[in-house]
Amino acid sequence: MTYTVKAVSEIAGVSVRTLHHYDHIGLLRPAQRGFSGYRLYTEEDLERLQQVLFFRELGFGLHEIKEIIDRPDFDRRKALLKHKELLLERRERLTRLVQLVDRTLEAMEEGVEMDEREMFEGFDQERLEEEARQRWGGTEEFEESIRRTRSYTKVDWAAIQEEGKEVLQGIASLTDRAPSDPEVQQWIGRHHKHINDRFYRCSLKVYRGLGDLYVEDERFKAFFERIKPGMAWFMRDAMHAYCDRLEGE
């Protein structure tokens, strides 16, 4: 059985634009083409897409995912078991944090003070910091950001905010295009430069991870969704396309 790109989009909850991008970068190329070159996906293609989405959920970049699932020794069953393990760990961590929120609210409503240790149960800070180091390649970028921003005056911040607003509005006006569209990529390049110039040296690895964070972190996601619905995901895909292109040069 084969599926059109529209059918796959509806089944998997992935935009047609994203599927086109996956095809363009070789991450998910449909096995068949119909009349007039229409994309036709097979059951095997859907299995590969499922793997892609599992890895995306866990924070992997598109380039990393392609490298992993294209390996000759890639084992789908082993990968699924590892996905399950990591997702269960995430669920347990989120459950602990939800319980902490409930206990904190209860203490507030009753007017009692929480024990200092109890206030931070559920936060595995050392582990989170280690994950950050592994993911971002160290904390130097963030330390540099702190050093720079402390030196900014009110006039500096006004200019920075105006510059950032212009960039995001430029990107928001193009969300009906493919993330790899040349004009979109020009604005994404300005976005990357804005971070480099104003905050910290943002390597492609960090920039790719930042794109993932725009979707994974509810605060970032809400910020972009207020600008334009779907923009968080568009930013991520466009930033990944930007990194894929520069890494391939």
XYZ file of C-alpha atoms in Angstrom:
249
model
C 0.000 0.000 0.000
C 1.223 3.497 -0.770
C 0.359 6.883 0.727
C 0.411 10.382 -0.726
C 2.290 13.139 1.062
C -1.053 14.610 2.170
C -2.138 11.270 3.639
C 1.160 10.859 5.509
C 0.834 14.395 6.825
C -2.618 13.617 8.241
C -1.609 10.209 9.633
C 1.600 11.357 11.333
C 0.614 14.912 12.256
C 3.574 16.302 10.322
C 3.155 19.195 7.918
C 3.513 18.651 4.186
C 6.205 21.336 4.248
C 8.209 19.318 6.786
C 7.862 16.123 4.725
C 9.122 17.980 1.667
C 12.085 19.203 3.723
C 12.844 15.668 4.946
C 12.831 14.528 1.334
C 15.068 17.413 0.281
C 17.775 16.580 2.850
C 17.551 12.828 2.265
C 16.128 12.019 5.687
C 12.878 10.543 4.370
C 12.722 10.067 0.635
C 9.536 8.326 -0.560
C 10.226 4.956 -2.134
C 8.020 5.637 -5.135
C 6.896 8.426 -7.405
C 3.501 8.482 -9.080
C 2.396 10.191 -12.241
C 3.652 13.768 -12.569
C 6.290 13.017 -9.905
C 3.932 12.862 -6.920
C 5.537 11.429 -3.796
C 4.247 7.996 -2.737
C 5.227 6.594 0.654
C 5.302 2.895 1.554
C 4.833 1.113 4.880
C 8.631 1.048 5.227
C 8.704 4.807 4.750
C 6.157 5.220 7.550
C 8.321 3.056 9.825
C 11.298 5.285 9.072
C 9.222 8.404 9.741
C 8.179 6.974 13.082
C 11.843 6.536 13.991
C 12.588 10.092 12.914
C 9.808 11.449 15.121
C 10.920 9.364 18.113
C 14.429 10.766 17.802
C 13.061 14.299 17.367
C 10.999 13.896 20.530
C 14.209 13.036 22.367
C 15.982 16.143 21.113
C 18.131 14.800 18.279
C 18.914 17.025 15.305
C 17.955 16.026 11.771
C 21.579 15.512 10.730
C 22.198 13.234 13.731
C 19.039 11.227 13.046
C 19.979 10.631 9.428
C 23.429 9.405 10.449
C 21.950 7.016 13.018
C 19.183 5.416 10.978
C 21.328 5.159 7.847
C 23.956 3.067 9.617
C 24.189 -0.502 8.266
C 23.931 -1.887 11.801
C 20.862 0.172 12.755
C 18.384 -2.088 14.585
C 14.820 -0.760 14.713
C 13.786 -2.987 17.618
C 16.781 -1.978 19.751
C 16.139 1.654 18.915
C 12.498 1.363 19.999
C 13.511 -0.244 23.291
C 15.949 2.611 23.935
C 13.263 5.170 23.028
C 10.960 3.548 25.560
C 13.619 3.626 28.274
C 14.384 7.310 27.745
C 10.725 8.327 27.491
C 9.896 6.471 30.715
C 12.741 8.316 32.460
C 11.346 11.601 31.188
C 7.841 10.653 32.353
C 9.128 9.798 35.828
C 10.988 13.106 36.064
C 7.930 15.077 34.934
C 5.723 13.156 37.380
C 8.042 14.107 40.245
C 7.931 17.750 39.195
C 4.118 17.760 38.950
C 3.957 16.273 42.447
C 6.322 18.973 43.698
C 4.096 21.673 42.186
C 1.061 20.152 43.942
C 2.859 20.038 47.298
C 4.064 23.612 46.884
C 0.550 24.851 46.057
C -0.861 22.957 49.026
C 1.707 24.550 51.348
C 0.884 27.999 49.976
C -2.862 27.494 50.459
C -2.358 26.261 54.027
C 0.064 29.053 54.842
C 2.879 26.745 55.934
C 6.530 26.759 54.988
C 7.958 23.822 53.126
C 11.079 22.073 54.325
C 14.079 23.358 52.362
C 14.961 19.923 51.042
C 11.363 19.155 50.090
C 11.211 22.365 48.060
C 13.724 20.935 45.606
C 12.714 17.285 45.444
C 12.205 16.367 41.812
C 14.913 18.689 40.543
C 17.903 16.631 39.503
C 20.072 19.676 38.914
C 23.412 17.903 38.549
C 21.943 15.568 35.987
C 20.304 18.431 34.093
C 23.584 20.332 34.033
C 25.403 17.271 32.735
C 22.792 16.838 30.008
C 23.255 20.494 29.096
C 27.025 20.077 28.880
C 26.644 17.019 26.661
C 24.038 18.657 24.468
C 25.457 22.141 24.136
C 29.147 21.269 24.303
C 29.798 23.093 27.584
C 28.539 26.144 29.462
C 30.981 28.670 27.992
C 28.269 30.117 25.732
C 25.987 30.834 28.660
C 28.746 32.301 30.797
C 29.678 34.564 27.896
C 26.034 35.588 27.547
C 25.915 36.620 31.194
C 29.131 38.627 30.855
C 27.869 40.464 27.786
C 24.347 41.211 28.984
C 25.559 42.617 32.320
C 27.436 45.316 30.416
C 24.444 46.474 28.359
C 22.762 49.810 29.071
C 19.052 50.562 28.648
C 19.855 52.078 25.257
C 21.715 48.897 24.267
C 18.770 46.726 25.312
C 16.317 48.866 23.370
C 18.414 48.464 20.214
C 18.828 44.720 20.773
C 15.102 44.215 21.311
C 14.215 46.224 18.215
C 16.713 44.250 16.142
C 15.398 40.924 17.452
C 11.804 41.974 16.826
C 12.600 42.871 13.220
C 14.217 39.480 12.612
C 11.361 37.479 14.130
C 8.735 39.473 12.243
C 10.653 38.857 9.031
C 10.645 35.108 9.674
C 6.990 35.118 10.751
C 5.989 36.704 7.439
C 7.438 33.720 5.548
C 6.027 30.741 7.457
C 3.926 29.764 4.459
C 7.134 28.831 2.640
C 9.454 25.844 3.023
C 11.971 26.180 5.891
C 14.758 25.799 3.319
C 13.435 28.640 1.138
C 16.348 31.006 0.311
C 14.627 34.086 1.739
C 13.698 32.211 4.918
C 17.311 31.114 5.216
C 18.500 34.706 4.847
C 16.388 35.732 7.837
C 17.537 32.680 9.801
C 21.097 33.735 9.043
C 20.292 37.137 10.542
C 18.791 35.403 13.574
C 21.981 33.373 14.051
C 24.095 36.521 13.615
C 21.948 38.391 16.153
C 22.733 35.730 18.762
C 26.433 35.714 17.873
C 26.753 39.500 17.884
C 24.611 40.274 20.906
C 24.799 37.302 23.263
C 27.365 34.531 22.739
C 29.382 32.638 20.145
C 26.711 30.291 18.859
C 28.191 27.251 17.111
C 26.073 25.321 14.635
C 25.743 22.531 17.201
C 24.380 24.955 19.786
C 22.172 26.700 17.229
C 20.659 23.376 16.151
C 19.976 22.495 19.777
C 18.432 25.923 20.326
C 15.985 25.188 17.518
C 14.972 21.983 19.291
C 14.540 23.908 22.524
C 12.092 26.290 20.840
C 9.713 23.337 20.465
C 10.561 21.313 23.575
C 10.521 24.108 26.162
C 6.972 25.290 26.845
C 8.107 28.860 27.552
C 9.910 29.211 24.243
C 7.100 27.475 22.406
C 4.476 29.774 23.932
C 6.578 32.840 23.037
C 6.781 31.900 19.352
C 3.175 30.721 19.189
C 2.087 34.189 20.357
C 3.901 35.680 17.369
C 2.312 33.249 14.919
C 0.732 29.789 15.323
C 3.125 27.050 14.243
C 6.138 29.361 14.344
C 8.024 27.372 16.998
C 8.107 24.316 14.739
C 8.888 26.448 11.687
C 11.833 28.052 13.490
C 13.184 24.653 14.483
C 12.937 23.245 10.971
C 14.399 26.373 9.376
C 17.285 26.445 11.871
C 17.997 22.783 11.211
C 17.949 23.401 7.459
C 20.380 26.292 8.002
C 22.767 24.095 10.009
C 22.471 21.201 7.551
C 23.403 23.512 4.670
C 26.407 25.078 6.393
C 27.668 21.744 7.700
C 27.505 20.353 4.190
C 29.631 23.148 2.696
